[in-house]
mmCIF file of C-alpha atoms in Angstrom:
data_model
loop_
_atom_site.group_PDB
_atom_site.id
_atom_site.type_symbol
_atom_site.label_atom_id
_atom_site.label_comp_id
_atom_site.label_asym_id
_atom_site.label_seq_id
_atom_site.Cartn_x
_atom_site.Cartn_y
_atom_site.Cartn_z
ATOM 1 C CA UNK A 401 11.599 11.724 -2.265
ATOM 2 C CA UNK A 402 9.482 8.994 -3.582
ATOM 3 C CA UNK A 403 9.314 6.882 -6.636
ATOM 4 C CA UNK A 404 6.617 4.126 -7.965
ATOM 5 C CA UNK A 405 7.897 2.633 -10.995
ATOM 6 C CA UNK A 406 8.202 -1.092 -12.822
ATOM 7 C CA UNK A 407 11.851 -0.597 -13.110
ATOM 8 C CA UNK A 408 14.849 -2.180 -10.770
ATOM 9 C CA UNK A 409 16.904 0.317 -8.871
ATOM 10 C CA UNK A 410 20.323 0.426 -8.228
ATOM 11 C CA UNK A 411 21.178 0.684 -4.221
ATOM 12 C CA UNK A 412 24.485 2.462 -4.451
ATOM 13 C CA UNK A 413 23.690 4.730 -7.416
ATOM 14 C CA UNK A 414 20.312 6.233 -4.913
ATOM 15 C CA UNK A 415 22.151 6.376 -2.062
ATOM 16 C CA UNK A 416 25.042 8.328 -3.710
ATOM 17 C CA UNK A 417 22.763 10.782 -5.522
ATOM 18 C CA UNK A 418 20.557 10.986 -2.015
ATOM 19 C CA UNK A 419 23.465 12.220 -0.599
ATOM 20 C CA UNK A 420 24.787 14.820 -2.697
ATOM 21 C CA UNK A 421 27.410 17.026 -1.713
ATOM 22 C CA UNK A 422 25.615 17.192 2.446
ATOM 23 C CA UNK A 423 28.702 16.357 4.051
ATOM 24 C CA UNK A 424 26.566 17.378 7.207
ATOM 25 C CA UNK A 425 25.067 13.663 7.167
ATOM 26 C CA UNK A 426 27.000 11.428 9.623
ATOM 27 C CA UNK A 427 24.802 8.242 9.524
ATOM 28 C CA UNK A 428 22.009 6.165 6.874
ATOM 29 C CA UNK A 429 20.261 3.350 6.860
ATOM 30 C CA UNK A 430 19.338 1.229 4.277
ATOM 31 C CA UNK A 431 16.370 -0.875 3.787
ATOM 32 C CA UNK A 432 15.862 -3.019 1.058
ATOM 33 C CA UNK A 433 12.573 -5.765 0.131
ATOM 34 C CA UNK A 434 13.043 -8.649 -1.871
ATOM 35 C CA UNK A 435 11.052 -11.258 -3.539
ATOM 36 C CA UNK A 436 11.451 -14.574 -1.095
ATOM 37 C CA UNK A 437 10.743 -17.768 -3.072
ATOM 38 C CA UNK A 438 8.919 -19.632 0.172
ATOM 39 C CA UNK A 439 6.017 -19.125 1.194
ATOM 40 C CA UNK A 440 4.441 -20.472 4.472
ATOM 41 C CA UNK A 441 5.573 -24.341 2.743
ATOM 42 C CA UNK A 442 5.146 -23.376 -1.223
ATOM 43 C CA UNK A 443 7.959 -22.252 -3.240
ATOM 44 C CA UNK A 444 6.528 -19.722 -5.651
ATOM 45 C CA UNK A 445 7.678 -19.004 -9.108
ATOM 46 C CA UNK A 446 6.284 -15.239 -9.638
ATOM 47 C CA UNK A 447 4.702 -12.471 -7.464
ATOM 48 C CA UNK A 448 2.434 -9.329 -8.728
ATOM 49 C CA UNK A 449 2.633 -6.408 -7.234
ATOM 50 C CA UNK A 450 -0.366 -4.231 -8.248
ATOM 51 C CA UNK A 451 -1.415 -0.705 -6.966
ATOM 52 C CA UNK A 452 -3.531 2.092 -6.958
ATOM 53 C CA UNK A 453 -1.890 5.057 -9.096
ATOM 54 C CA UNK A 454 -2.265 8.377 -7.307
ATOM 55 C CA UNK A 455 -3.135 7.036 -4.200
ATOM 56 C CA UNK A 456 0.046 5.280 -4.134
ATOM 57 C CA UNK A 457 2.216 8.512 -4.267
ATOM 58 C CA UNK A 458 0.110 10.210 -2.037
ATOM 59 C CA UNK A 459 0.286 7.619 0.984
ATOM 60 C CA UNK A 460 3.977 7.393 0.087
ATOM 61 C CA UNK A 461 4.415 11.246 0.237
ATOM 62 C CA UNK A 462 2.510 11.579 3.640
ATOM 63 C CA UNK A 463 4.258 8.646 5.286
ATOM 64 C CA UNK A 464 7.615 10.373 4.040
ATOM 65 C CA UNK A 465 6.673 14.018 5.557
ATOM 66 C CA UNK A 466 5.287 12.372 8.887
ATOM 67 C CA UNK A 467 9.270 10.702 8.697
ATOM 68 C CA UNK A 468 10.166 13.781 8.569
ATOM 69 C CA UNK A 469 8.296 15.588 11.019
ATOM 70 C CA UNK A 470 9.070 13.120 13.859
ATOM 71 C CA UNK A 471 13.205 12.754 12.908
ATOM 72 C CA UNK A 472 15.994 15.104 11.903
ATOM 73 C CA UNK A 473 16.642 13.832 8.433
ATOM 74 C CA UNK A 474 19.705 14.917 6.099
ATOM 75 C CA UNK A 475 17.129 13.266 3.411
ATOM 76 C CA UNK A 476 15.063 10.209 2.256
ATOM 77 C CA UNK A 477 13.792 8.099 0.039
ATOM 78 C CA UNK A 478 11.154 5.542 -0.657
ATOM 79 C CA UNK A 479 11.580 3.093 -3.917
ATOM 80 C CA UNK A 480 8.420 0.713 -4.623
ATOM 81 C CA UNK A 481 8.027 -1.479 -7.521
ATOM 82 C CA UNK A 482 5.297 -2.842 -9.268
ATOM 83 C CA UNK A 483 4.182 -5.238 -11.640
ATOM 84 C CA UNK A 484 5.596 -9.032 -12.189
ATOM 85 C CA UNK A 485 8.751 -9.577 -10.201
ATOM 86 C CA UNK A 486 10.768 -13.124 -9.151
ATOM 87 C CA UNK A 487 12.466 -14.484 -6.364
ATOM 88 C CA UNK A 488 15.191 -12.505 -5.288
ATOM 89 C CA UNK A 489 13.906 -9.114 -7.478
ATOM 90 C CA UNK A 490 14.139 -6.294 -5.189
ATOM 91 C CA UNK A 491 10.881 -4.599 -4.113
ATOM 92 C CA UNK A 492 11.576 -2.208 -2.020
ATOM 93 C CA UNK A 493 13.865 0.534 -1.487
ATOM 94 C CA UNK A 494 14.004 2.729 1.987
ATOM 95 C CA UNK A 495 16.844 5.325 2.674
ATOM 96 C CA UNK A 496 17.144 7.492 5.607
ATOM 97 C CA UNK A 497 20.291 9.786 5.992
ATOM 98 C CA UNK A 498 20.885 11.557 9.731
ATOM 99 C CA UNK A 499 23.618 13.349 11.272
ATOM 100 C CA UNK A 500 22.911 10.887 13.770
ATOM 101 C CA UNK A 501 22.956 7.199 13.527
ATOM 102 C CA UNK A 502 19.586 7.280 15.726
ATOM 103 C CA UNK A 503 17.298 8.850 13.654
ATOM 104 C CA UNK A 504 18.385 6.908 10.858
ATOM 105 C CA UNK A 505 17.612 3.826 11.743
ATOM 106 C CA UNK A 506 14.374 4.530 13.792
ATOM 107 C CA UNK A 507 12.645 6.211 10.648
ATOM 108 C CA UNK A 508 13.785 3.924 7.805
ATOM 109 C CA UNK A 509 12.094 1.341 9.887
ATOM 110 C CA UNK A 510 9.256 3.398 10.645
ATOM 111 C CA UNK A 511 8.827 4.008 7.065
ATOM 112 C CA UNK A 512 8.919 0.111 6.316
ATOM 113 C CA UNK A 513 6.326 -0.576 9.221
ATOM 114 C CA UNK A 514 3.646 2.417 7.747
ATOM 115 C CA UNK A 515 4.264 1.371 4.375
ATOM 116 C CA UNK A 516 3.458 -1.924 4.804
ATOM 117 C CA UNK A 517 -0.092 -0.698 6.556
ATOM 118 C CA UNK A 518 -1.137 1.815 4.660
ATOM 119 C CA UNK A 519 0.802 1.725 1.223
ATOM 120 C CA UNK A 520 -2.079 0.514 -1.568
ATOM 121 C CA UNK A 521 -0.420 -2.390 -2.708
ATOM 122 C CA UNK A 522 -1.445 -6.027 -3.082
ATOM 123 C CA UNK A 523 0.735 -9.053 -3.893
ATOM 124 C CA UNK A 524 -0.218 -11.961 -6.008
ATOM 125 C CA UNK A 525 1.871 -15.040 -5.857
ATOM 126 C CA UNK A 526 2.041 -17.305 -8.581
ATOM 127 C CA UNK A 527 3.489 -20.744 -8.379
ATOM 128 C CA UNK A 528 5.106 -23.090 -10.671
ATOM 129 C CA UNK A 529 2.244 -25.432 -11.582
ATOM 130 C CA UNK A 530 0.421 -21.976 -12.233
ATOM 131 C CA UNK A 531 -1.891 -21.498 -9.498
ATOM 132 C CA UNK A 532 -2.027 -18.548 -7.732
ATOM 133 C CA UNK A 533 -3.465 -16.523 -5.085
ATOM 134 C CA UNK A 534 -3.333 -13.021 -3.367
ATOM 135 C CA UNK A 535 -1.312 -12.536 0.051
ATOM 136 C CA UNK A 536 -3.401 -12.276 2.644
ATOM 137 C CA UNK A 537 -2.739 -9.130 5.235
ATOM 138 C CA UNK A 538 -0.605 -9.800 8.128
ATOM 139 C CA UNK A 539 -1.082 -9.057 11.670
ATOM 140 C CA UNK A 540 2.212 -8.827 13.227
ATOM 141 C CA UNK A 541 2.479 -5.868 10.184
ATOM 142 C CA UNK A 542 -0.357 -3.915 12.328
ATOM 143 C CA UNK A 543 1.484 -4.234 15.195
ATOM 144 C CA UNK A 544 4.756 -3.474 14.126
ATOM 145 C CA UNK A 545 3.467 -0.675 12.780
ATOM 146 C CA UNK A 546 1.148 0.764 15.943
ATOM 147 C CA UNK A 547 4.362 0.637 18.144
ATOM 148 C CA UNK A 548 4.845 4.041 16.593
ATOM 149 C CA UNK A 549 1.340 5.085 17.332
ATOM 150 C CA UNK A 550 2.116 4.248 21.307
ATOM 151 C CA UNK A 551 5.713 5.868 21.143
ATOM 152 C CA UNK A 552 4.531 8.755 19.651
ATOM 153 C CA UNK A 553 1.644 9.239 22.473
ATOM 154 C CA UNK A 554 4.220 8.386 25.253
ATOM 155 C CA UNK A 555 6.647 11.532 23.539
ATOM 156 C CA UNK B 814 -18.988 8.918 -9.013
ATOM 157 C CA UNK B 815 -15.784 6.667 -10.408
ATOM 158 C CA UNK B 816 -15.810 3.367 -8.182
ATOM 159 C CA UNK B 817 -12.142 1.491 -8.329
ATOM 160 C CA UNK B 818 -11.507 -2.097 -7.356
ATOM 161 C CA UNK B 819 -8.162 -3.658 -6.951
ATOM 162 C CA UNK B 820 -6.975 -7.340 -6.335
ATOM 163 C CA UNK B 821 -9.355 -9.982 -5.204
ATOM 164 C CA UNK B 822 -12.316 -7.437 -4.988
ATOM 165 C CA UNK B 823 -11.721 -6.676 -8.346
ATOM 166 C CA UNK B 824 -11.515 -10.347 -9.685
ATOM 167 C CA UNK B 825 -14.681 -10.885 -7.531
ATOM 168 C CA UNK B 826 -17.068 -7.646 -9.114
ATOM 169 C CA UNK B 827 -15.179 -8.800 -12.642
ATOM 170 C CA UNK B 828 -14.747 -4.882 -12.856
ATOM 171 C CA UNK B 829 -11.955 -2.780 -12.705
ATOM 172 C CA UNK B 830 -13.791 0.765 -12.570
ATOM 173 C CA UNK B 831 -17.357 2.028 -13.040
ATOM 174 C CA UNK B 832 -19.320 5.090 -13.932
ATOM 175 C CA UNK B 833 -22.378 5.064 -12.159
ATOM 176 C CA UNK B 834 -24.937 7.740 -11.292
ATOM 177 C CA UNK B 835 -25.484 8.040 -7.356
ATOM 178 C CA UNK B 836 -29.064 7.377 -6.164
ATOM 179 C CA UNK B 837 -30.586 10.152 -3.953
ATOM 180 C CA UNK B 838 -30.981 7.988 -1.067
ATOM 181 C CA UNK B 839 -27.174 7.011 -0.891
ATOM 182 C CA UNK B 840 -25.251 9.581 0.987
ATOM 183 C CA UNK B 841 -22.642 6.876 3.144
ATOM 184 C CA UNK B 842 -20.252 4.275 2.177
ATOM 185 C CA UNK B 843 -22.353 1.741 3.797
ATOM 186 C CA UNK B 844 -25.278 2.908 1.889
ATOM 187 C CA UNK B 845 -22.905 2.579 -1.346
ATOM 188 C CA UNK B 846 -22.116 -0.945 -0.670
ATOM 189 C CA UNK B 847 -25.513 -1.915 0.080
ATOM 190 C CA UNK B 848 -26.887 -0.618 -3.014
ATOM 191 C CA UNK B 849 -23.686 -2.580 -4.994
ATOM 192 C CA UNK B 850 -24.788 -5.790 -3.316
ATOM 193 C CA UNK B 851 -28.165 -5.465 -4.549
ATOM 194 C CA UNK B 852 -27.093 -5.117 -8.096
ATOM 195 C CA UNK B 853 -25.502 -8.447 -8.876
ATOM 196 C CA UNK B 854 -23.975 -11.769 -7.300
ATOM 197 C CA UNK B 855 -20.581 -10.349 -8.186
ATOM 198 C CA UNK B 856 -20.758 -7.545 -5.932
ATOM 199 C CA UNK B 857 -22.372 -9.837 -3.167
ATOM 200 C CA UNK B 858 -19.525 -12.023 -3.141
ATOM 201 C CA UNK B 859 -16.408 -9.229 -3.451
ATOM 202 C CA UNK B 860 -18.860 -7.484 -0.332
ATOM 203 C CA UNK B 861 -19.698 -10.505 1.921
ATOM 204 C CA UNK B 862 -17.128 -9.818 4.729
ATOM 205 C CA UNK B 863 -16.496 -6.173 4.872
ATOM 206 C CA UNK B 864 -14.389 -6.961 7.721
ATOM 207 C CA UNK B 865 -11.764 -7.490 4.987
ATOM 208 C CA UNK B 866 -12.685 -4.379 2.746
ATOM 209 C CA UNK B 867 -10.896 -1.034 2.961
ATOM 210 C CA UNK B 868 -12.399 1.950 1.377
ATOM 211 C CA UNK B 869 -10.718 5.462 -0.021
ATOM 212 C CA UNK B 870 -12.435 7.951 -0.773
ATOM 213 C CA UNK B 871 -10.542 10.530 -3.605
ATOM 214 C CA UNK B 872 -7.381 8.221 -2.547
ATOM 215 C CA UNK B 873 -7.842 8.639 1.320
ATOM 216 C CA UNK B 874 -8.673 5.927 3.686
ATOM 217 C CA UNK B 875 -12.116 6.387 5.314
ATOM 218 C CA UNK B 876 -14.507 4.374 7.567
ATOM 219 C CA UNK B 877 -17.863 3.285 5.909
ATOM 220 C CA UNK B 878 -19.837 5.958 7.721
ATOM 221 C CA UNK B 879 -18.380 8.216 5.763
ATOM 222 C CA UNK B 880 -20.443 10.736 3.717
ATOM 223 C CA UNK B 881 -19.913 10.731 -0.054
ATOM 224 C CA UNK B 882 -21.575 13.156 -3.008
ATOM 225 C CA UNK B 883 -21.355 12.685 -6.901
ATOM 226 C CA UNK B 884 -17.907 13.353 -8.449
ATOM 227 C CA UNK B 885 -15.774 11.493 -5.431
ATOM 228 C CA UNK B 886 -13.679 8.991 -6.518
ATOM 229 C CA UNK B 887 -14.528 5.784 -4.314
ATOM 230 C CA UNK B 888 -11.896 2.984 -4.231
ATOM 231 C CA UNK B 889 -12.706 -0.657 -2.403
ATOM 232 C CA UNK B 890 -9.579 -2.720 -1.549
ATOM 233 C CA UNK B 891 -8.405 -5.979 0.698
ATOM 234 C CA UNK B 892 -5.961 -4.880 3.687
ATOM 235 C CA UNK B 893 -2.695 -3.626 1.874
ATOM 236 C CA UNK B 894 -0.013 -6.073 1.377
ATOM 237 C CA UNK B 895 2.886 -3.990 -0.190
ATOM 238 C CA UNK B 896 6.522 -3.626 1.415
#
């Protein structure tokens, strides 16, 4: 399942309405992004999050079925916010339930890595004197993220 | 065609999204872009490093030799930063 919306979320409230009644589930994993107030050396004071609607959902979707094609999932869930948030707002919500611990953790991380490639969303920081400036892509992101690219040619 | 910009390619072309009519001798991305830089300083500086432009066409990512026709919805974006 997958959700883009302005709103916070509430952590335990998902991951007890993820799980359900499936007491086959043995193991999940949690991920959760938040707003950090440094930056490189600047402290900042707000950060945009801004998207493209329709694309977003449908990135989020595919990443979430190629999740799903690769582990054994009881269930997921991907959470992204948009719009103005501040330090310490959450950003980011990834879920992964497994009747194995393994799976669990390998896809909600997988998830993270693809979604931060290939997820249209750009951040704009803000800081307190008012200046501001959009976050610049980074490359240990693309790498994080083609790890999966090489493990899945090596399966 | 719709053409969508987001974040700094969007401040950059002032415009959010366009209308426009396709010329007959566009058929690529690359031929797209080209014809955008020649209409304005704007769109010359959002397009001077395309080494730093992604590009979606009807919301999925493509490479600028891709062919496009009237109707598609073409989307220009910096490297994604969400997460």
């Amino acid at each position: 399942m997958i959700r883009v919306q302005q709103e916070d979320f509430d952590v335990g409230q998902e991951i007890k309405s993820l799980r359900g009644n499936d007491t086959g589930i043995g193991g999940i994993c949690t991920f959760i992004g938040t707003v950090r107030e440094l930056t490189s050396d600047k402290a900042i004071s707000s950060m945009t999050l801004e998207h493209y609607p329709g694309m977003t959902e449908k990135a989020l979707g595919d990443i979430e079925i190629e999740a799903n094609a690769r582990w054994s999932l009881s269930g997921s869930l991907i959470i992204h916010r948009y719009g103005k948030l501040e330090p310490g707002d959450q950003i980011v919500l990834v879920v992964t339930a497994s009747p194995h611990r393994e799976a669990a953790f390998e896809a909600c991380q997988f998830l993270m890595d693809w979604l931060k490639t290939k997820a249209p969303f750009w951040k704009l920081e803000e800081n307190k004197s008012g200046d501001h400036g959009w976050v610049d892509a980074n490359s240990s992101d693309d790498v994080a993220a083609n790890r999966w690219n090489e493990a899945k040619n090596k399966g | 065609m719709k053409l969508i910009y987001f974040a700094w390619v969007r401040e950059k072309t002032g415009i959010s999204e366009e209308d426009i009519n396709l010329p007959s001798e566009v058929s690529t991305v690359s031929q797209l872009v080209e014809w955008l830089i020649n209409r304005g300083d704007n769109y010359q500086s959002a397009f001077a490093d395309l080494k730093v432009i992604k590009v979606a066409v009807n919301q999925d990512y493509v490479s600028f030799d891709t062919s496009i026709k009237d109707g598609d919805e073409v989307a220009f974006f910096p490297p994604v930063t969400g997460g």
